[in-house]
CSV table of C-alpha atoms in Angstrom, one decimal:
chain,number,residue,atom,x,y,z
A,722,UNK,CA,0.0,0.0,0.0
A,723,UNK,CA,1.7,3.3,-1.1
A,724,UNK,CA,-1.0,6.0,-0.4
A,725,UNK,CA,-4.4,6.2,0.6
A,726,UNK,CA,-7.0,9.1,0.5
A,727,UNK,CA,-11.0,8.5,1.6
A,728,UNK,CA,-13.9,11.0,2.7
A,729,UNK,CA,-16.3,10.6,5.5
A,730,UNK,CA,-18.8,13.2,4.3
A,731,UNK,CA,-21.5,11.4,6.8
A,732,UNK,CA,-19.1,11.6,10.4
A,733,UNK,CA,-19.0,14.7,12.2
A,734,UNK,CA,-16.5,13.5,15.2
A,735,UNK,CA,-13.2,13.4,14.3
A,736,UNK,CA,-12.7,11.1,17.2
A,737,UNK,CA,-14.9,8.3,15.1
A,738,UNK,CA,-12.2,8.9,12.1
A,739,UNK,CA,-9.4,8.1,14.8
A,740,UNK,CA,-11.2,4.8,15.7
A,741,UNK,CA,-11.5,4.0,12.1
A,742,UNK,CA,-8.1,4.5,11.8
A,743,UNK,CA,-7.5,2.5,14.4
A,744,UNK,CA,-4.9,5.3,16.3
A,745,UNK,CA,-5.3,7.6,19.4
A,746,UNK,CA,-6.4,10.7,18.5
A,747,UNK,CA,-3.8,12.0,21.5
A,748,UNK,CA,-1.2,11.5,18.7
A,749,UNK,CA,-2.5,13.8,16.5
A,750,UNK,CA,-1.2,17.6,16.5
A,751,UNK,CA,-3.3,20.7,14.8
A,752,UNK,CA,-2.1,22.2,11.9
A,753,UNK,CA,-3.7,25.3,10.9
A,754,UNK,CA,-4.1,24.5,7.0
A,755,UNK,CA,-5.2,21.6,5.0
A,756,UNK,CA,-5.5,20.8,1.4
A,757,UNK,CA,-8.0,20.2,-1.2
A,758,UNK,CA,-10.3,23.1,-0.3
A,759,UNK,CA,-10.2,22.4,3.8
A,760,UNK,CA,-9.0,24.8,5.8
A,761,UNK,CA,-7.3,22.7,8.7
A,762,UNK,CA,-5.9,19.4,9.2
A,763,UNK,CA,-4.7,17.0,12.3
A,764,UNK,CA,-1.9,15.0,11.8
A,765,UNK,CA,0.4,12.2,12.6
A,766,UNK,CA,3.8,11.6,10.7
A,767,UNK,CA,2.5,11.4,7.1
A,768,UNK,CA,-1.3,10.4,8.3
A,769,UNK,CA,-3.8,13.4,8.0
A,770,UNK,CA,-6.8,14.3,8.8
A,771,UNK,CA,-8.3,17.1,7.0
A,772,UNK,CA,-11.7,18.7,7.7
A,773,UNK,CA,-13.4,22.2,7.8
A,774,UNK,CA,-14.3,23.0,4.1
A,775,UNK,CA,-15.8,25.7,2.1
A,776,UNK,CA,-18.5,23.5,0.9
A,777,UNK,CA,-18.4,19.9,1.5
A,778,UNK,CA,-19.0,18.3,5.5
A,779,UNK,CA,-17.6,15.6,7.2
A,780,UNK,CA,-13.5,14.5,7.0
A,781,UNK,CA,-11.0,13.2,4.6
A,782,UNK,CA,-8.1,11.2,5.2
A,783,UNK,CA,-4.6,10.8,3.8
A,784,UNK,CA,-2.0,8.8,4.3
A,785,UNK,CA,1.4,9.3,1.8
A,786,UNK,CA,3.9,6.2,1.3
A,787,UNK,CA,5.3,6.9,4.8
A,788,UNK,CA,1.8,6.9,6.3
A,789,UNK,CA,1.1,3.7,5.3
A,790,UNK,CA,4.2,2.0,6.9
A,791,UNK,CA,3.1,4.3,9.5
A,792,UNK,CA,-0.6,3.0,9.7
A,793,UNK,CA,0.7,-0.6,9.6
A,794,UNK,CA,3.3,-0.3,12.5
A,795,UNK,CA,1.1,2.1,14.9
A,796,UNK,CA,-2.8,1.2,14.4
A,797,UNK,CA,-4.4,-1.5,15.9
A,798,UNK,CA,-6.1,-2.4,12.9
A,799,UNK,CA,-5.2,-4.2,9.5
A,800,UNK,CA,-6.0,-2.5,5.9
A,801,UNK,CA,-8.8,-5.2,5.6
A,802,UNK,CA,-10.6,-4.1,8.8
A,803,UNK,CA,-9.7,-0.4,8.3
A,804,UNK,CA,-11.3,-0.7,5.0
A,805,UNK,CA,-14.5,-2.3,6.2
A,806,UNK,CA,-14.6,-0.3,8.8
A,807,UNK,CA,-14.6,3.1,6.2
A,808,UNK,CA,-17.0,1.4,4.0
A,809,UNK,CA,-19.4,1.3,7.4
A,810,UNK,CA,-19.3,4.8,8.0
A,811,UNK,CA,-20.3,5.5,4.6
A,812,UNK,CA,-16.2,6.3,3.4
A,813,UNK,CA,-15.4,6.9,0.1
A,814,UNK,CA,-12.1,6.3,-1.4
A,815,UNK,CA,-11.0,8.7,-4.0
A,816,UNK,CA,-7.3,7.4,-4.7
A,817,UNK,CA,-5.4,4.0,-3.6
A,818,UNK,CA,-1.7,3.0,-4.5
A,819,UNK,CA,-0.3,0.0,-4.4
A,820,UNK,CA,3.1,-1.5,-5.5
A,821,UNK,CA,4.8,-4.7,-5.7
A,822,UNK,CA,8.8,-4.2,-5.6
A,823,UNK,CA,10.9,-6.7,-7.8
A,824,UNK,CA,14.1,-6.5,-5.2
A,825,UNK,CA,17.3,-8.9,-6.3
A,826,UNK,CA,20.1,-9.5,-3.9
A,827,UNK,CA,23.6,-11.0,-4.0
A,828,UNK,CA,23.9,-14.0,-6.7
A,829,UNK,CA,20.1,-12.7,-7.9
A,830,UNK,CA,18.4,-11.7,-11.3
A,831,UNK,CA,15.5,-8.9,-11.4
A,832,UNK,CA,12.4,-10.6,-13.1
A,833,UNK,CA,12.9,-7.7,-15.2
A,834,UNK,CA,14.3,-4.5,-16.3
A,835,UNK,CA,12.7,-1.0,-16.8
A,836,UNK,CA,15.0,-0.9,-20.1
A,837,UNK,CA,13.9,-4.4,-21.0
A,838,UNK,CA,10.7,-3.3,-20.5
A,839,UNK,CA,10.8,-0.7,-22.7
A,840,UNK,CA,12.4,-2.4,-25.4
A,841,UNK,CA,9.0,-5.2,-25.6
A,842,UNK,CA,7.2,-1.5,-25.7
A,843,UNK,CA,9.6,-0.6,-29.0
A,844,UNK,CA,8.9,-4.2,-30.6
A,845,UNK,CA,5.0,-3.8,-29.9
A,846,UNK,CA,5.1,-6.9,-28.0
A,847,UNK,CA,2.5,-5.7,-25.0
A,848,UNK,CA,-1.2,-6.0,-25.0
A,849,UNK,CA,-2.5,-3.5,-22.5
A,850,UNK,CA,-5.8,-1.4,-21.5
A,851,UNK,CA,-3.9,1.7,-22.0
A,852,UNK,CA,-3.6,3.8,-25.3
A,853,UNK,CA,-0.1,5.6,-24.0
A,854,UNK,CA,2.4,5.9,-22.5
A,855,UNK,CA,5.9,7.6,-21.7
A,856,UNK,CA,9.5,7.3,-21.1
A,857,UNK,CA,11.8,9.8,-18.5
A,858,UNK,CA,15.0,9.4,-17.4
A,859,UNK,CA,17.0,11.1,-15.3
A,860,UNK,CA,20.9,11.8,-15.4
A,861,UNK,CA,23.9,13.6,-13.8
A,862,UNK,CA,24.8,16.8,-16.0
A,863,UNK,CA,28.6,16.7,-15.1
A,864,UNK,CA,29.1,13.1,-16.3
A,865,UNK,CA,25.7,12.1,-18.1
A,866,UNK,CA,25.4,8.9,-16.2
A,867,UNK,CA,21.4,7.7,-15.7
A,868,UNK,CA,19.6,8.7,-12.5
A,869,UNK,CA,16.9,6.0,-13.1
A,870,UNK,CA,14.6,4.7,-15.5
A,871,UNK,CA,10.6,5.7,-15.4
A,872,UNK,CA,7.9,4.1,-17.9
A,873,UNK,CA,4.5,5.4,-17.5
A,874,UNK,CA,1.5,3.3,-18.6
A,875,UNK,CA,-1.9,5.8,-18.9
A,876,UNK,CA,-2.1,9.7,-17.7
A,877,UNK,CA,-1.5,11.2,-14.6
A,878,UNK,CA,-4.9,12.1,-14.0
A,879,UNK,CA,-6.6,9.0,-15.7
A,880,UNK,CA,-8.6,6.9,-12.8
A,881,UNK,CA,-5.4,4.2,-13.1
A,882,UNK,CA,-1.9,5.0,-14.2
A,883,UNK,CA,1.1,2.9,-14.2
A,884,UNK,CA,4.6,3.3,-13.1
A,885,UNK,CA,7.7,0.7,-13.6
A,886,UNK,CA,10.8,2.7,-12.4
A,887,UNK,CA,14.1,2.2,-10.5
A,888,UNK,CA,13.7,2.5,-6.8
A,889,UNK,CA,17.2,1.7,-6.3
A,890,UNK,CA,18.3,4.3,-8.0
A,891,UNK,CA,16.0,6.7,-6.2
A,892,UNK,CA,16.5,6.1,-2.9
A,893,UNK,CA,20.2,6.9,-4.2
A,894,UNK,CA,19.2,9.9,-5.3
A,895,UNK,CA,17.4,11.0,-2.1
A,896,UNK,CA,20.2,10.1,-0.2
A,897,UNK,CA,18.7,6.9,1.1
A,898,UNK,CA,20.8,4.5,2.4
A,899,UNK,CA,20.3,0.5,0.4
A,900,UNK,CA,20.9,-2.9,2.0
A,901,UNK,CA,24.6,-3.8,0.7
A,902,UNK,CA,23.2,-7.4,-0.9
A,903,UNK,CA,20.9,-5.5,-2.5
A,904,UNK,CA,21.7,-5.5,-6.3
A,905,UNK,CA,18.2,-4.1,-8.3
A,906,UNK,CA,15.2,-2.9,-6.5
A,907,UNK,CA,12.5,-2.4,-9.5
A,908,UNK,CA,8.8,-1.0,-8.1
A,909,UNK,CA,5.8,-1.7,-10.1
A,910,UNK,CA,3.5,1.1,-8.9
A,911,UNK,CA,-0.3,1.3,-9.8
A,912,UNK,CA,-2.3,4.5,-9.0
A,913,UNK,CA,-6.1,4.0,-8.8
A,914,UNK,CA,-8.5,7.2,-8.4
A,915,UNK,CA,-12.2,7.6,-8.1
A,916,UNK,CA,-14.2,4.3,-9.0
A,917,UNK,CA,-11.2,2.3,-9.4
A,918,UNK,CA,-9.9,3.7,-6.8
A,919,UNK,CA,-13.2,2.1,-4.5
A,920,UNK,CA,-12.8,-1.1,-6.3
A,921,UNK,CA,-9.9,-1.8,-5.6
A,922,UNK,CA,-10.8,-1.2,-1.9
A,923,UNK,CA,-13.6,-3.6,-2.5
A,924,UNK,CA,-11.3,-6.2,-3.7
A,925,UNK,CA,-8.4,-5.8,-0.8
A,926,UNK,CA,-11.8,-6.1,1.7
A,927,UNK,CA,-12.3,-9.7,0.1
A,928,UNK,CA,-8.8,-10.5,-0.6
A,929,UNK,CA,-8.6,-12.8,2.6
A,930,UNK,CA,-4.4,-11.2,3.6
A,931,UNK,CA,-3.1,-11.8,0.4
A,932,UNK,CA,-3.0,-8.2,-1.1
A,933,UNK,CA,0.1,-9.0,-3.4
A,934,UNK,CA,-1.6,-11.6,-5.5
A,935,UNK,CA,-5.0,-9.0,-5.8
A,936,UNK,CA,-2.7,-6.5,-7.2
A,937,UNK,CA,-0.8,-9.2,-9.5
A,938,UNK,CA,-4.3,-9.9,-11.1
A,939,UNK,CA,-5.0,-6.3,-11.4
A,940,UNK,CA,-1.7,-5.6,-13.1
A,941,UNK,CA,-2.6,-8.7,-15.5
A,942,UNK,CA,-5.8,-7.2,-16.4
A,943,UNK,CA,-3.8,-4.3,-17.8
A,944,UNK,CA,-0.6,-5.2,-19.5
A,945,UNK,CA,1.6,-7.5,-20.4
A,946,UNK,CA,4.5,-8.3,-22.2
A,947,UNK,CA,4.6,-10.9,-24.6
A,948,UNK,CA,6.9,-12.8,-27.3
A,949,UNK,CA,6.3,-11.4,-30.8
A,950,UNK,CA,4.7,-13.7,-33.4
A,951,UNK,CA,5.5,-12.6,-36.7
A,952,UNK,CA,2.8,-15.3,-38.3
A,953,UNK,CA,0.0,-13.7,-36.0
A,954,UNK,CA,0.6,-10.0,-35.8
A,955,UNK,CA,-3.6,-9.6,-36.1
A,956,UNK,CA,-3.7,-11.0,-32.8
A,957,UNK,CA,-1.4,-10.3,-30.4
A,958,UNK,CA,-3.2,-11.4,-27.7
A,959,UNK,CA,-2.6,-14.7,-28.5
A,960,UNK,CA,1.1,-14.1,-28.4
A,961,UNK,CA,2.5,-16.1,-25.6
A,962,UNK,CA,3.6,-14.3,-22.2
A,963,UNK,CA,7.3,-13.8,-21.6
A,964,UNK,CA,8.2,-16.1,-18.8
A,965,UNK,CA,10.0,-13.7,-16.3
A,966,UNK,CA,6.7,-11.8,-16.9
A,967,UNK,CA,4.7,-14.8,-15.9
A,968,UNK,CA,7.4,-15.6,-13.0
A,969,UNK,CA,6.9,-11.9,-11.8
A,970,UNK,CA,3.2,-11.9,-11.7
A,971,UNK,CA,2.8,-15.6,-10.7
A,972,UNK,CA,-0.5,-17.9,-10.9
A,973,UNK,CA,-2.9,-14.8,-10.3
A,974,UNK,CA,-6.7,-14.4,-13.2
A,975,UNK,CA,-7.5,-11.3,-14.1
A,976,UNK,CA,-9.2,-9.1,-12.0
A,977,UNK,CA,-11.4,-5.3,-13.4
A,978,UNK,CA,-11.1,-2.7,-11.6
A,979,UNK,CA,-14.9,-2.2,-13.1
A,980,UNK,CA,-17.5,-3.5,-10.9
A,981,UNK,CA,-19.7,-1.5,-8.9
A,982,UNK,CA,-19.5,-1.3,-5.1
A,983,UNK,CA,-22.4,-2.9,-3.2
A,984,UNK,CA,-24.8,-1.6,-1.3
A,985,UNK,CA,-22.8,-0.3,2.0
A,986,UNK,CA,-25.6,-1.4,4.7
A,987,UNK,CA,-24.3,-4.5,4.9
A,988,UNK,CA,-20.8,-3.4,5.5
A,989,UNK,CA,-22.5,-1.2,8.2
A,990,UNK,CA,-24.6,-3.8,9.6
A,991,UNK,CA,-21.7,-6.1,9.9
A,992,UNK,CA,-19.5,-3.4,12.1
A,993,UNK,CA,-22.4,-2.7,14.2
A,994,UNK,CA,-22.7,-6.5,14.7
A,995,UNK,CA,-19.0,-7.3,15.4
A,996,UNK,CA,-18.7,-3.9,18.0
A,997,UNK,CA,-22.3,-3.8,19.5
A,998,UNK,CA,-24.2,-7.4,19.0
A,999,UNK,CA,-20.8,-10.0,19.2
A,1000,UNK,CA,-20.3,-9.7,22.8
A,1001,UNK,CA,-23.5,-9.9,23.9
A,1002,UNK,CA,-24.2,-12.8,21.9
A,1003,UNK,CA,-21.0,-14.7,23.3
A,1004,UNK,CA,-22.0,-13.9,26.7
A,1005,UNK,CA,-25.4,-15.7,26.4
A,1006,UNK,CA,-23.6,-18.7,24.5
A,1007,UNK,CA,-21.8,-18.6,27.3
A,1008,UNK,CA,-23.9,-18.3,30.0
A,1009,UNK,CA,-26.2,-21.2,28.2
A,1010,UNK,CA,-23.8,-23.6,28.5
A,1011,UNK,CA,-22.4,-23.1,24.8
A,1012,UNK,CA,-25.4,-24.2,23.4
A,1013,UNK,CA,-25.9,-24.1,19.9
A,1014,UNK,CA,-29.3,-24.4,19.5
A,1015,UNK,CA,-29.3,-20.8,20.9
A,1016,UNK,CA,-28.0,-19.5,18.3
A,1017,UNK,CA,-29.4,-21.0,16.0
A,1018,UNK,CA,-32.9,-20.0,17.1
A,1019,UNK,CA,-31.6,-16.4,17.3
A,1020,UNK,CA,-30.7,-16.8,13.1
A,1021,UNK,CA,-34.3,-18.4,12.3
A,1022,UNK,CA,-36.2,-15.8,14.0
A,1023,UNK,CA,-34.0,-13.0,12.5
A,1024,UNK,CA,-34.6,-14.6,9.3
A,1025,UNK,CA,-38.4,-14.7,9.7
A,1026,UNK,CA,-38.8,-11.2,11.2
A,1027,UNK,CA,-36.6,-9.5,8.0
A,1028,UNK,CA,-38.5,-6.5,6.4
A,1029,UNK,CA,-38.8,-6.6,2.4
A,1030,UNK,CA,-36.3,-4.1,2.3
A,1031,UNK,CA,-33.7,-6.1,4.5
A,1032,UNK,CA,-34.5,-8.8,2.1
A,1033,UNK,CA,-33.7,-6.8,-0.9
A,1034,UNK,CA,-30.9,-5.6,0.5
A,1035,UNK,CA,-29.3,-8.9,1.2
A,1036,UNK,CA,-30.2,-9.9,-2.1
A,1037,UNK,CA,-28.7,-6.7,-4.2
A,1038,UNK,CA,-25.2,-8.0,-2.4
A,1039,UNK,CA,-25.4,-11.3,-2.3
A,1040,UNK,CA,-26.1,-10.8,-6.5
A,1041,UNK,CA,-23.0,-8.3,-6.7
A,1042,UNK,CA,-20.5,-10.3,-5.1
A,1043,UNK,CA,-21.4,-13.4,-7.2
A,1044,UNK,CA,-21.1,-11.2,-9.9
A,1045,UNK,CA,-17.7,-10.3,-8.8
A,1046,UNK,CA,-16.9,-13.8,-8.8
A,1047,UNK,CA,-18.7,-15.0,-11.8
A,1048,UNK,CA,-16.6,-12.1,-13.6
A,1049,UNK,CA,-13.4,-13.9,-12.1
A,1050,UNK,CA,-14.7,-17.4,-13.6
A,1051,UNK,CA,-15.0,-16.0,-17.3
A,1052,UNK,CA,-12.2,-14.2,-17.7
A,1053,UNK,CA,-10.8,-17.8,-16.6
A,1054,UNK,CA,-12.6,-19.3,-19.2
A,1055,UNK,CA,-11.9,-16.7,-21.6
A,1056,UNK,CA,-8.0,-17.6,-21.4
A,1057,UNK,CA,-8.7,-21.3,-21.4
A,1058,UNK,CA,-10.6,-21.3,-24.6
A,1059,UNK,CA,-7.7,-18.6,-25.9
A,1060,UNK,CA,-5.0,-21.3,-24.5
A,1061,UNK,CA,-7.0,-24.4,-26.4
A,1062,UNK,CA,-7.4,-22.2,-30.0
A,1063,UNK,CA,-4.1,-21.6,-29.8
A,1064,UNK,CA,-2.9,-25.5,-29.2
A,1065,UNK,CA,-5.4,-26.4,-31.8
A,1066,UNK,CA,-3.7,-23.8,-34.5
A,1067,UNK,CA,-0.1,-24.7,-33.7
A,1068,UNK,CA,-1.3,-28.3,-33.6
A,1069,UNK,CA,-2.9,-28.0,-37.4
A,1070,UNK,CA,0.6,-25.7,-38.2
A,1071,UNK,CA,2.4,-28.8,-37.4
A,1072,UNK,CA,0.4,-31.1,-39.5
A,1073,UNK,CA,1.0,-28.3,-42.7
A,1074,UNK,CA,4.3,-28.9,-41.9
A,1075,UNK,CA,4.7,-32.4,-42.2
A,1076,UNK,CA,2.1,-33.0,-45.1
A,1077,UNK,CA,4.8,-30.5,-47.2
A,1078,UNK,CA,7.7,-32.7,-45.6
A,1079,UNK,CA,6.2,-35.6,-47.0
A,1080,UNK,CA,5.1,-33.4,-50.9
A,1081,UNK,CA,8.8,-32.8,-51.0
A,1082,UNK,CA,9.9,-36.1,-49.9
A,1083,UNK,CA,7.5,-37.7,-52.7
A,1084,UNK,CA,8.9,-34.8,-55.4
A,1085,UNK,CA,12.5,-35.8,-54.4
A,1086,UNK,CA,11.5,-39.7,-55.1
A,1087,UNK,CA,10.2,-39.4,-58.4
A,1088,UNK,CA,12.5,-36.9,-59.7
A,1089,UNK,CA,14.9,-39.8,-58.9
């Protein structure tokens, strides 16, 4: 996670942002401006808390790079319950970066390099969801020697950029200090705003812990790098994947950044029951001798007292999420059936091949 920004437009206690945060509010100190149109801001290292706006109510939160590590090593709370918890208070996230680093150490390769990178970009060996992209590199006026490498996949201000570029080499350049065994530190860096920006909170909330492999399968959604097929150039999805790209991004599907957000009462519903309803509940399963059959009358007469609107409620997300993962089984299929086309044309390739061999063969025998 490499920076974070949500609005609570419906929570009017800055202490209920701090618990959402998980962090004491003691720890944050006033500042007298903010950003974004409010006019003041609490903070704590790189995590703040803006509020006070010309127009719009409520709170938004940011946390940089450093505030992330900060969140992780300070709050109480992981991402996935921070983010369930912000969903429950009605939050809305507006941007989300993530990044998975490609870090080689002593007697190590790099999956990859940003210049190998580029030159599959040159030979128009990448499928990808974006139309453009750019190049910069940095470099020492006195001797010209590079600073660091930087592609960029999509626009700055598009709801999902890109960025493949040296970290190594900018930590250097900031002065940073670098582990001795390490030999190339590559960052893959993906910047979500707006709706993306929400899904991909959606999909970190269901991820179960394993936030590198959701990000893997959002990167493959958008590019990758492939070996050129001069006899298919009409297709290139069907060119095969370069293994280190495969190696990098590992056994992940696809997963859009596309789907809407479900309904947020049961996200709410679900924090109320784990703060307000959980220990009650285990207290009288206690108290009843940990019977079972308490609970279990408790469900069936919450399931026969649900309103129609409860009902359609639980229905609308219970649809949506099955939809998320109904999405997830296509695209799936999609590549199998890409995958068996592809046997079945190299397989029938094959056979031209050998049905020539064999013409030539018989040409050679008579001309004897």
């Amino acid at each position: 996670m490499d920076w974070v920004q949500v609005t609570f437009q419906t929570v009017l206690d800055i202490q209920k942002i701090c618990d959402i945060l998980g962090l004491d509010i003691i720890h944050f100190g006033f500042e007298s401006s903010g950003k974004f149109g409010y006019k003041s801001q609490k903070s704590f290292g790189h995590i703040h808390i803006m509020y006070d706006h010309r127009t719009v109510p409520g709170y938004h939160v940011m946390m940089t790079g450093q505030g992330c590590r900060e969140f992780e090593t300070t709050s109480t709370k992981d991402w996935k319950q921070f983010v369930q918890d912000a969903f429950a208070a009605d939050g809305t996230f507006s941007r989300w970066d993530a990044a998975i680093d490609d870090i080689a150490v002593e007697d190590e390769k790099p999956y990859f390099t940003v210049t190998q990178l580029y030159r599959k970009v040159k030979e128009g060996a990448v499928t990808s969801m974006f139309k453009r992209g750019k190049k910069v590199e940095g470099f020492e006026i006195e001797d010209g020697s590079s600073t660091g490498e930087t592609l960029y996949f999509g626009r700055e201000q598009s709801d999902v950029q890109i960025r493949i570029y040296e970290k190594d080499h900018e930590r250097a350049n900031a002065g940073k200090e670098i582990e001795g065994n390490i030999v190339a530190w590559n960052r893959f860096e993906m910047q979500c705003r707006r709706d993306r920006a929400q899904a991909m909170a959606i999909y970190l909330l269901n991820s179960e812990g394993d936030y590198c492999k959701t990000l893997a399968g959002i990167i493959r959604n958008y590019i990758n790098f492939r070996v050129k097929q001069p006899g298919m150039l009409s297709n290139k999805s069907m060119w095969p994947l370069c293994k280190w790209w495969d190696d990098f991004l590992g056994d992940v599907e696809k997963l859009k950044l596309t789907m809407q957000a479900p309904d947020r009462t049961i996200e709410r519903t679900k924090g109320w029951l784990d703060k307000q309803v959980a220990p009650a509940l285990g207290m009288m399963f206690y108290a009843y001798g940990s019977d079972m059959n308490l609970i279990v009358d408790f469900l069936n007469d919450g399931l026969d007292r649900m309103t129609p609107e409860q009902i359609r409620l639980a229905d609308e997300y219970r649809e949506t999420m099955e939809q998320i993962a109904a999405d997830r089984e296509w695209d799936k299929l999609a590549e199998m059936n890409a995958y068996l086309n592809k046997t079945v044309r190299e397989a029938s390739f094959e056979q031209r091949k050998i049905a020539y061999r064999d013409m030539v063969d018989d040409f050679s025998e008579d001309k004897n």
